[in-house]
Coordinates of C-alpha atoms in Angstrom, one line a residue:
X1 CA 0.0 0.0 0.0
X2 CA 1.3 3.5 -1.0
X3 CA 2.7 5.6 1.9
X4 CA 1.9 9.3 2.2
X5 CA 4.3 12.2 2.7
X6 CA 5.0 11.2 6.4
X7 CA 5.4 7.5 5.6
X8 CA 2.0 6.2 6.7
X9 CA -0.5 4.1 4.6
X10 CA -4.2 4.7 4.4
X11 CA -4.7 1.8 6.7
X12 CA -3.0 3.7 9.5
X13 CA -5.9 6.1 9.4
X14 CA -8.6 3.5 9.8
X15 CA -10.8 3.0 12.9
X16 CA -13.4 0.5 14.3
X17 CA -16.0 -1.2 12.2
X18 CA -19.1 1.0 11.9
X19 CA -22.2 0.2 13.8
X20 CA -24.3 2.8 12.0
X21 CA -27.2 1.8 9.7
X22 CA -26.0 0.3 6.5
X23 CA -25.8 3.1 3.9
X24 CA -25.8 6.0 6.4
X25 CA -24.3 9.2 5.1
X26 CA -22.2 9.5 8.2
X27 CA -20.1 6.5 7.1
X28 CA -19.2 8.4 4.0
X29 CA -18.0 11.3 6.2
X30 CA -15.7 8.9 8.0
X31 CA -14.2 7.8 4.7
X32 CA -13.7 11.4 3.5
X33 CA -11.9 12.3 6.8
X34 CA -9.6 9.3 6.3
X35 CA -8.9 10.3 2.8
X36 CA -8.3 14.0 3.7
X37 CA -5.9 13.3 6.6
X38 CA -4.0 10.6 4.7
X39 CA -3.6 12.8 1.6
X40 CA -2.6 15.9 3.7
X41 CA -0.1 13.9 5.7
X42 CA -1.6 14.7 9.1
X43 CA -0.1 12.4 11.8
X44 CA -2.8 10.6 13.9
X45 CA -0.8 11.4 17.0
X46 CA -1.1 15.2 16.3
X47 CA -4.9 15.0 15.9
X48 CA -7.6 15.2 18.6
X49 CA -11.1 13.9 17.7
X50 CA -13.8 15.7 19.7
X51 CA -17.5 14.9 19.7
X52 CA -20.7 15.1 21.7
X53 CA -23.7 12.7 21.7
X54 CA -25.7 11.4 18.7
X55 CA -25.3 9.3 15.6
X56 CA -22.9 12.0 14.3
X57 CA -20.8 11.8 17.5
X58 CA -20.1 8.1 16.9
X59 CA -18.2 8.9 13.7
X60 CA -14.8 9.5 15.3
X61 CA -14.7 5.9 16.4
X62 CA -14.6 4.9 12.7
X63 CA -11.4 6.7 11.7
X64 CA -7.9 7.3 13.0
X65 CA -8.0 4.9 16.0
X66 CA -4.5 6.0 17.0
X67 CA -5.6 9.6 17.6
X68 CA -6.6 11.3 20.8
X69 CA -10.3 11.2 21.3
X70 CA -12.9 12.7 23.7
X71 CA -16.6 12.0 23.6
X72 CA -18.3 14.7 25.7
X73 CA -21.7 15.2 27.0
X74 CA -24.6 16.1 24.7
X75 CA -24.0 19.5 23.2
X76 CA -20.7 20.1 25.1
X77 CA -18.3 19.4 22.3
X78 CA -17.5 23.0 21.7
X79 CA -16.5 24.0 25.2
X80 CA -14.6 20.8 25.8
X81 CA -12.7 21.4 22.5
X82 CA -11.9 25.0 23.5
X83 CA -10.4 23.8 26.8
X84 CA -8.4 21.0 25.1
X85 CA -7.0 23.4 22.4
X86 CA -6.0 26.0 25.0
X87 CA -4.2 23.4 27.1
X88 CA -2.4 21.9 24.1
X89 CA -2.3 24.3 21.2
X90 CA 0.0 22.0 19.2
X91 CA -2.8 19.6 18.6
X92 CA -4.9 19.8 15.4
X93 CA -8.5 19.8 16.6
X94 CA -11.3 18.0 14.6
X95 CA -14.7 18.4 16.1
X96 CA -17.5 16.1 14.9
X97 CA -21.0 17.2 15.8
X98 CA -24.6 16.8 14.6
X99 CA -27.5 19.1 13.9
X100 CA -29.0 18.3 17.3
X101 CA -25.7 18.4 19.2
X102 CA -24.8 21.8 17.5
X103 CA -28.1 23.6 16.7
X104 CA -30.2 22.6 19.7
X105 CA -28.7 21.6 23.1
X106 CA -25.2 22.7 21.9
X107 CA -26.1 26.0 20.3
X108 CA -24.7 28.2 23.0
X109 CA -21.3 26.5 22.9
X110 CA -21.3 26.6 19.1
X111 CA -21.9 30.4 19.2
X112 CA -19.1 31.2 21.6
X113 CA -16.6 28.8 19.9
X114 CA -17.1 30.8 16.7
X115 CA -17.0 34.3 18.2
X116 CA -13.7 33.3 19.9
X117 CA -12.3 32.0 16.5
X118 CA -11.0 28.8 18.1
X119 CA -8.7 26.9 15.7
X120 CA -10.7 23.8 14.9
X121 CA -12.2 22.0 11.9
X122 CA -15.8 21.7 12.9
X123 CA -17.8 19.2 10.9
X124 CA -21.6 19.0 11.4
X125 CA -23.2 15.8 10.1
X126 CA -26.6 17.4 9.3
X127 CA -29.5 15.1 8.6
X128 CA -32.4 17.2 10.0
X129 CA -33.6 14.6 12.5
X130 CA -32.7 13.1 15.8
X131 CA -31.7 9.6 14.7
X132 CA -31.0 8.1 18.1
X133 CA -34.5 9.0 19.4
X134 CA -36.5 7.7 16.4
X135 CA -36.3 10.6 14.0
X136 CA -38.0 13.7 15.4
X137 CA -37.3 17.0 13.6
X138 CA -34.1 18.8 14.6
X139 CA -33.6 22.5 14.6
X140 CA -32.0 22.4 11.1
X141 CA -35.1 20.8 9.5
X142 CA -36.7 23.0 6.9
X143 CA -40.0 24.6 7.6
X144 CA -42.7 22.5 5.8
X145 CA -40.5 19.3 5.6
X146 CA -42.3 16.0 6.3
X147 CA -41.4 13.1 8.4
X148 CA -42.1 9.5 7.4
X149 CA -45.1 9.6 9.8
X150 CA -46.6 12.5 7.8
X151 CA -45.9 15.1 10.4
X152 CA -45.0 18.6 9.0
X153 CA -42.3 20.8 10.6
X154 CA -44.0 24.2 11.5
X155 CA -40.8 25.9 12.7
X156 CA -38.2 28.0 10.8
X157 CA -34.9 26.3 10.2
X158 CA -31.6 27.3 11.8
X159 CA -29.2 27.7 8.9
X160 CA -25.8 27.0 10.4
X161 CA -23.8 28.6 7.7
X162 CA -25.8 31.8 7.7
X163 CA -25.5 31.9 11.6
X164 CA -21.8 31.2 11.4
X165 CA -21.3 34.1 9.0
X166 CA -23.2 36.5 11.3
X167 CA -21.0 35.4 14.2
X168 CA -17.8 36.1 12.3
X169 CA -16.7 32.6 11.5
X170 CA -13.6 32.8 9.4
X171 CA -14.1 29.7 7.3
X172 CA -17.7 28.7 6.3
X173 CA -18.5 25.9 3.9
X174 CA -21.2 23.4 3.1
X175 CA -21.0 20.1 1.3
X176 CA -22.8 16.8 0.7
X177 CA -21.6 13.5 2.2
X178 CA -21.9 11.9 -1.3
X179 CA -19.6 14.4 -2.9
X180 CA -16.1 13.2 -2.2
X181 CA -14.5 15.5 -4.9
X182 CA -15.7 18.6 -3.1
X183 CA -15.7 17.5 0.6
X184 CA -12.2 15.9 0.9
X185 CA -10.3 19.0 -0.2
X186 CA -12.7 21.1 2.0
X187 CA -11.7 19.0 5.0
X188 CA -8.0 19.3 4.2
X189 CA -8.3 23.1 3.9
X190 CA -10.3 23.3 7.1
X191 CA -7.7 21.4 9.1
X192 CA -5.0 23.8 7.9
X193 CA -7.1 27.0 8.6
X194 CA -5.8 29.1 11.5
X195 CA -9.3 29.8 13.0
X196 CA -12.7 28.2 13.2
X197 CA -13.5 26.2 10.1
X198 CA -17.2 25.2 9.8
X199 CA -18.3 22.6 7.3
X200 CA -22.0 21.9 7.3
X201 CA -22.4 18.5 5.7
X202 CA -25.8 17.3 4.5
X203 CA -25.7 13.6 5.4
X204 CA -29.0 11.8 4.8
X205 CA -30.5 9.6 7.5
X206 CA -31.6 6.5 5.5
X207 CA -33.8 5.2 8.3
X208 CA -35.8 8.3 9.3
X209 CA -35.3 11.0 6.8
X210 CA -34.7 9.6 3.3
X211 CA -38.3 9.7 1.9
X212 CA -40.3 12.0 -0.4
X213 CA -41.2 15.1 1.5
X214 CA -37.9 15.3 3.3
X215 CA -35.6 18.1 2.3
X216 CA -32.6 16.3 3.7
X217 CA -33.1 13.0 1.7
X218 CA -30.5 11.7 -0.7
X219 CA -32.7 12.3 -3.7
X220 CA -33.7 15.8 -2.7
X221 CA -30.1 17.0 -2.0
X222 CA -28.9 15.5 -5.3
X223 CA -31.6 17.1 -7.3
X224 CA -31.4 20.5 -5.6
X225 CA -27.6 20.7 -5.1
X226 CA -26.0 23.8 -6.7
X227 CA -22.2 23.6 -6.6
X228 CA -20.5 26.9 -6.3
X229 CA -17.0 25.6 -7.1
X230 CA -14.9 22.4 -7.4
X231 CA -11.9 22.5 -5.1
X232 CA -8.4 21.3 -5.1
X233 CA -6.0 21.2 -2.1
X234 CA -2.2 21.2 -2.4
X235 CA 0.4 20.8 0.3
X236 CA 3.4 23.2 0.2
X237 CA 5.7 20.7 -1.5
X238 CA 3.2 19.9 -4.3
X239 CA 3.0 21.4 -7.7
X240 CA -0.4 23.1 -8.4
X241 CA -1.9 21.2 -11.3
X242 CA -5.2 22.5 -12.7
X243 CA -7.3 19.5 -13.7
X244 CA -10.8 21.1 -13.6
X245 CA -12.8 22.4 -16.5
X246 CA -12.0 25.9 -17.7
X247 CA -13.7 28.7 -15.8
X248 CA -13.1 31.4 -13.2
X249 CA -10.3 30.1 -10.8
X250 CA -8.8 31.5 -7.6
X251 CA -5.8 30.2 -5.7
X252 CA -5.9 30.8 -1.9
X253 CA -2.8 30.4 0.2
X254 CA -3.1 29.2 3.8
X255 CA -0.7 30.2 6.6
X256 CA 1.4 27.0 6.4
X257 CA 1.8 27.4 2.6
X258 CA -1.0 25.0 1.6
X259 CA -3.2 26.2 -1.2
X260 CA -6.8 25.9 -2.1
X261 CA -7.7 26.0 -5.8
X262 CA -11.3 27.2 -6.3
X263 CA -12.7 26.4 -9.7
X264 CA -16.0 28.4 -9.9
X265 CA -18.6 26.6 -11.9
X266 CA -21.8 28.4 -10.8
X267 CA -23.0 31.3 -12.9
X268 CA -22.9 33.7 -9.9
X269 CA -19.4 35.1 -9.4
X270 CA -19.1 34.7 -5.6
X271 CA -16.2 36.4 -3.8
X272 CA -15.2 34.1 -0.9
X273 CA -13.5 37.0 0.9
X274 CA -16.7 39.0 1.1
X275 CA -18.7 38.1 4.2
X276 CA -21.8 40.1 3.3
X277 CA -21.9 38.6 -0.2
X278 CA -21.7 35.1 1.2
X279 CA -24.7 35.8 3.5
X280 CA -26.6 37.2 0.5
X281 CA -25.9 34.2 -1.7
X282 CA -26.8 31.7 1.0
X283 CA -30.1 33.5 1.8
X284 CA -31.2 33.8 -1.8
X285 CA -30.4 30.1 -2.4
X286 CA -32.4 29.0 0.6
X287 CA -35.4 31.0 -0.5
X288 CA -35.2 29.4 -4.0
X289 CA -35.1 25.9 -2.5
X290 CA -31.5 25.3 -3.5
X291 CA -28.9 23.3 -1.6
X292 CA -25.8 25.5 -2.1
X293 CA -22.5 23.8 -1.6
X294 CA -18.9 24.9 -1.6
X295 CA -16.7 27.4 0.2
X296 CA -18.7 30.5 1.0
X297 CA -16.2 32.6 3.0
X298 CA -12.6 32.5 4.3
X299 CA -10.6 35.0 6.3
X300 CA -7.0 34.2 7.2
X301 CA -6.3 37.7 8.6
X302 CA -8.4 37.5 11.8
X303 CA -6.5 36.6 15.0
X304 CA -7.6 33.4 16.7
X305 CA -8.2 32.5 20.3
X306 CA -4.7 31.1 20.9
X307 CA -3.1 34.3 19.6
X308 CA -5.5 36.6 21.6
X309 CA -4.7 34.7 24.8
X310 CA -1.0 35.2 24.2
X311 CA -0.2 31.8 25.5
X312 CA 3.3 30.4 26.3
X313 CA 5.1 28.8 23.3
X314 CA 5.3 25.6 25.3
X315 CA 1.8 24.0 25.6
X316 CA 0.1 24.6 29.0
X317 CA -0.3 20.8 29.3
X318 CA 3.5 20.3 29.5
X319 CA 4.4 23.1 31.9
X320 CA 5.9 21.8 35.1
X321 CA 5.2 23.1 38.6
X322 CA 8.3 25.3 38.6
X323 CA 7.2 26.9 35.3
X324 CA 3.7 27.5 36.5
X325 CA 4.6 29.0 39.9
X326 CA 5.5 32.7 39.8
X327 CA 8.7 33.9 41.3
X328 CA 8.6 36.0 44.5
X329 CA 9.3 39.1 42.5
X330 CA 6.5 38.4 40.0
X331 CA 4.1 37.6 42.9
X332 CA 5.0 40.9 44.6
X333 CA 4.5 42.8 41.4
X334 CA 1.0 41.3 41.0
X335 CA 0.1 42.0 44.6
X336 CA 1.3 45.7 44.3
X337 CA -1.3 46.1 41.5
X338 CA -4.0 45.8 44.1
X339 CA -2.5 48.1 46.7

């Protein structure tokens, strides 16, 4: 089996055998994460997999079994991830959540993680229902959508990408679990982004939400998907080869020298550096019943939480007692501030 840039094979990125329903979109997300991390040369020992509760939060068990992992309480993935990253800023954080874990019980944590611009790749496996509790509508279900029972959702949806833009998220994207060509490079770019990178992934629940009347079903998403751009991701040592159809292209350089190649294939010329335009494009698409996918917004200039906290170069988790304890002179200086 072929080794990647750090000498690991794709098998080194595998996890446990999935216990999700056969055909679940979440298993595709696992496969895409494996491909993304393998291709990008991310070492499993340098990655922390964070999750909450729900079908989505089982996903980390199915990839990179050698990585650090923490399965938190329901809706608490965001604050736990914040604490873990502050304690060990050297780790690459990959948060896996769901539409319930993020948009319902975990909404408060999600909001504050974004406004702090925590460096994390935040994947939401979004199927519009609570799969573990027999398929009730979640907060991301579209108004007017129907359950298999015939029940109609009377409430407005929470659009996670629009909300993230409003909160100042510095990397906002949406994709479909069945679109490996788009989602794999999006995950690679999100893992290299210096701040919060949200990817809202429509991932059909084949048991409770894959029927006519559902706006999160496989057939609905496929027939209403409007792709803004195809993407390519290139590590610093790789030559940038353009293999997409001719069109409007843009090359975005990330802080570590990695590059995202955007090949814009939708008729609307969307500027991924314009936050207001991104919100407008998303809102218009939603009102037209379109499932818009691609990279909507990226900002590499905004400082992140780790930079704002001015942390020590050595991760807090590895500081010893002597390094943590102030000297007598430092203690006296602090005390004099209160005199």
